[in-house]
Tab-separated table of C-alpha atoms in Angstrom:
chain	number	residue	atom	x	y	z
A	1	UNK	CA	16.412	0.211	-5.860
A	2	UNK	CA	12.808	1.029	-6.608
A	3	UNK	CA	12.088	4.172	-4.659
A	4	UNK	CA	14.781	6.345	-3.157
A	5	UNK	CA	14.641	7.840	0.331
A	6	UNK	CA	13.057	11.054	-0.975
A	7	UNK	CA	10.246	9.081	-2.631
A	8	UNK	CA	9.691	6.979	0.493
A	9	UNK	CA	9.482	10.144	2.611
A	10	UNK	CA	7.152	11.860	0.133
A	11	UNK	CA	4.730	8.926	0.058
A	12	UNK	CA	4.706	8.577	3.843
A	13	UNK	CA	4.444	12.281	4.717
A	14	UNK	CA	3.054	14.307	1.813
A	15	UNK	CA	0.715	12.334	-0.417
A	16	UNK	CA	-2.171	11.708	1.966
A	17	UNK	CA	-3.265	9.519	4.814
A	18	UNK	CA	-5.786	7.135	3.212
A	19	UNK	CA	-4.032	3.852	2.448
A	20	UNK	CA	-5.784	0.974	0.682
A	21	UNK	CA	-4.019	-2.193	1.814
A	22	UNK	CA	-4.569	-4.852	-0.844
A	23	UNK	CA	-4.421	-8.323	0.675
A	24	UNK	CA	-5.379	-7.204	4.196
A	25	UNK	CA	-7.589	-9.644	6.093
A	26	UNK	CA	-8.166	-10.594	9.724
A	27	UNK	CA	-5.433	-13.244	9.525
A	28	UNK	CA	-3.093	-12.048	12.271
A	29	UNK	CA	-0.337	-14.325	10.938
A	30	UNK	CA	-0.052	-12.344	7.707
A	31	UNK	CA	2.359	-9.419	7.446
A	32	UNK	CA	-0.382	-7.129	6.124
A	33	UNK	CA	-2.202	-7.304	9.467
A	34	UNK	CA	0.760	-6.006	11.482
A	35	UNK	CA	1.818	-3.442	8.883
A	36	UNK	CA	-1.704	-1.999	8.783
A	37	UNK	CA	-1.618	-1.718	12.570
A	38	UNK	CA	1.632	0.272	12.386
A	39	UNK	CA	0.224	2.544	9.664
A	40	UNK	CA	-2.802	3.276	11.867
A	41	UNK	CA	-0.541	4.052	14.810
A	42	UNK	CA	1.157	6.672	12.640
A	43	UNK	CA	-2.145	8.314	11.717
A	44	UNK	CA	-2.994	6.596	8.450
A	45	UNK	CA	-6.515	5.499	7.599
A	46	UNK	CA	-6.229	1.877	6.520
A	47	UNK	CA	-8.750	0.548	4.009
A	48	UNK	CA	-8.756	-3.272	3.774
A	49	UNK	CA	-9.007	-4.592	0.197
A	50	UNK	CA	-9.439	-8.362	0.038
A	51	UNK	CA	-11.890	-10.715	-1.700
A	52	UNK	CA	-13.468	-11.467	1.702
A	53	UNK	CA	-14.118	-7.716	2.277
A	54	UNK	CA	-13.644	-8.153	6.034
A	55	UNK	CA	-13.637	-5.347	8.578
A	56	UNK	CA	-10.043	-5.136	9.862
A	57	UNK	CA	-8.707	-2.844	12.598
A	58	UNK	CA	-12.146	-1.220	12.772
A	59	UNK	CA	-12.235	-0.282	9.070
A	60	UNK	CA	-14.770	-1.830	6.682
A	61	UNK	CA	-13.235	-3.866	3.882
A	62	UNK	CA	-13.884	-3.915	0.154
A	63	UNK	CA	-13.523	-6.774	-2.322
A	64	UNK	CA	-11.546	-4.660	-4.817
A	65	UNK	CA	-10.042	-1.200	-5.210
A	66	UNK	CA	-12.842	-0.329	-7.629
A	67	UNK	CA	-15.368	-1.052	-4.845
A	68	UNK	CA	-13.879	1.559	-2.486
A	69	UNK	CA	-16.424	4.423	-2.639
A	70	UNK	CA	-13.952	7.211	-1.830
A	71	UNK	CA	-10.518	8.383	-2.913
A	72	UNK	CA	-7.420	6.583	-1.729
A	73	UNK	CA	-4.017	8.236	-1.616
A	74	UNK	CA	-1.684	5.243	-1.476
A	75	UNK	CA	-2.229	1.627	-2.517
A	76	UNK	CA	-0.096	-0.751	-0.420
A	77	UNK	CA	0.179	-4.112	-2.191
A	78	UNK	CA	0.480	-7.407	-0.273
A	79	UNK	CA	-0.033	-9.865	-3.125
A	80	UNK	CA	2.418	-12.062	-5.044
A	81	UNK	CA	4.562	-10.321	-7.648
A	82	UNK	CA	2.625	-12.134	-10.416
A	83	UNK	CA	-0.603	-10.481	-9.229
A	84	UNK	CA	0.824	-7.093	-8.299
A	85	UNK	CA	0.937	-5.519	-11.772
A	86	UNK	CA	-2.844	-5.562	-12.264
A	87	UNK	CA	-3.258	-4.051	-8.784
A	88	UNK	CA	-0.901	-1.210	-9.748
A	89	UNK	CA	-2.988	-0.661	-12.886
A	90	UNK	CA	-6.149	-0.547	-10.736
A	91	UNK	CA	-4.449	2.035	-8.491
A	92	UNK	CA	-3.773	4.224	-11.536
A	93	UNK	CA	-7.405	3.852	-12.658
A	94	UNK	CA	-8.606	4.667	-9.123
A	95	UNK	CA	-6.662	7.941	-9.124
A	96	UNK	CA	-4.250	7.061	-6.319
A	97	UNK	CA	-1.175	9.228	-5.854
A	98	UNK	CA	1.222	6.388	-5.052
A	99	UNK	CA	1.680	2.623	-5.102
A	100	UNK	CA	3.768	0.731	-2.565
A	101	UNK	CA	4.806	-2.878	-3.260
A	102	UNK	CA	5.765	-4.682	-0.063
A	103	UNK	CA	8.996	-6.546	0.661
A	104	UNK	CA	9.505	-9.264	-1.924
A	105	UNK	CA	6.943	-7.825	-4.343
A	106	UNK	CA	8.653	-6.724	-7.564
A	107	UNK	CA	7.247	-6.107	-11.047
A	108	UNK	CA	9.503	-3.868	-13.107
A	109	UNK	CA	6.981	-3.444	-15.936
A	110	UNK	CA	4.315	-2.353	-13.441
A	111	UNK	CA	6.807	0.068	-11.904
A	112	UNK	CA	7.458	1.650	-15.319
A	113	UNK	CA	3.724	1.864	-16.167
A	114	UNK	CA	2.833	3.338	-12.806
A	115	UNK	CA	5.605	5.955	-12.899
A	116	UNK	CA	4.707	6.810	-16.522
A	117	UNK	CA	1.133	7.439	-15.326
A	118	UNK	CA	2.509	10.041	-12.899
A	119	UNK	CA	2.266	8.135	-9.625
A	120	UNK	CA	5.034	7.785	-7.076
A	121	UNK	CA	6.053	4.188	-6.498
A	122	UNK	CA	8.184	2.103	-4.179
A	123	UNK	CA	8.828	-1.636	-4.517
A	124	UNK	CA	10.345	-4.242	-2.220
A	125	UNK	CA	10.157	-2.006	0.877
A	126	UNK	CA	7.922	-1.960	3.959
A	127	UNK	CA	6.233	1.207	5.228
A	128	UNK	CA	6.139	-0.223	8.770
A	129	UNK	CA	9.935	-0.317	8.678
A	130	UNK	CA	10.318	3.068	6.961
A	131	UNK	CA	7.784	5.249	8.805
A	132	UNK	CA	9.432	5.047	12.278
A	133	UNK	CA	12.726	6.096	10.680
A	134	UNK	CA	11.271	9.450	9.618
A	135	UNK	CA	11.520	10.814	13.150
């Protein structure tokens, strides 16, 4: 288990409301699109990060985390496990407070590096599933 209930709650309720969603595009068939919609419904600002830099759910997109011209609190990662580690490293460099790897995204070395850098981290979970459970 990568991220206990207390960590999940802390990320969703205490660490800030600006979420960079890496892999978010206007493709409605992708999970990132629906998850971002749920995050917005629960008061989160969603920042799309995708090579296409599309505007999604009314928020302008950026090609990379480094291109986002303001602070982000949480980096939500919707890329393959093989690509997720470098994104976690970018989140550390960006000064994020937490990294969230979506369902099916696991990189134990990235988890260790990210935690060692002082960030909270959850892997293989979905905030759209967890946030309604908070009550």
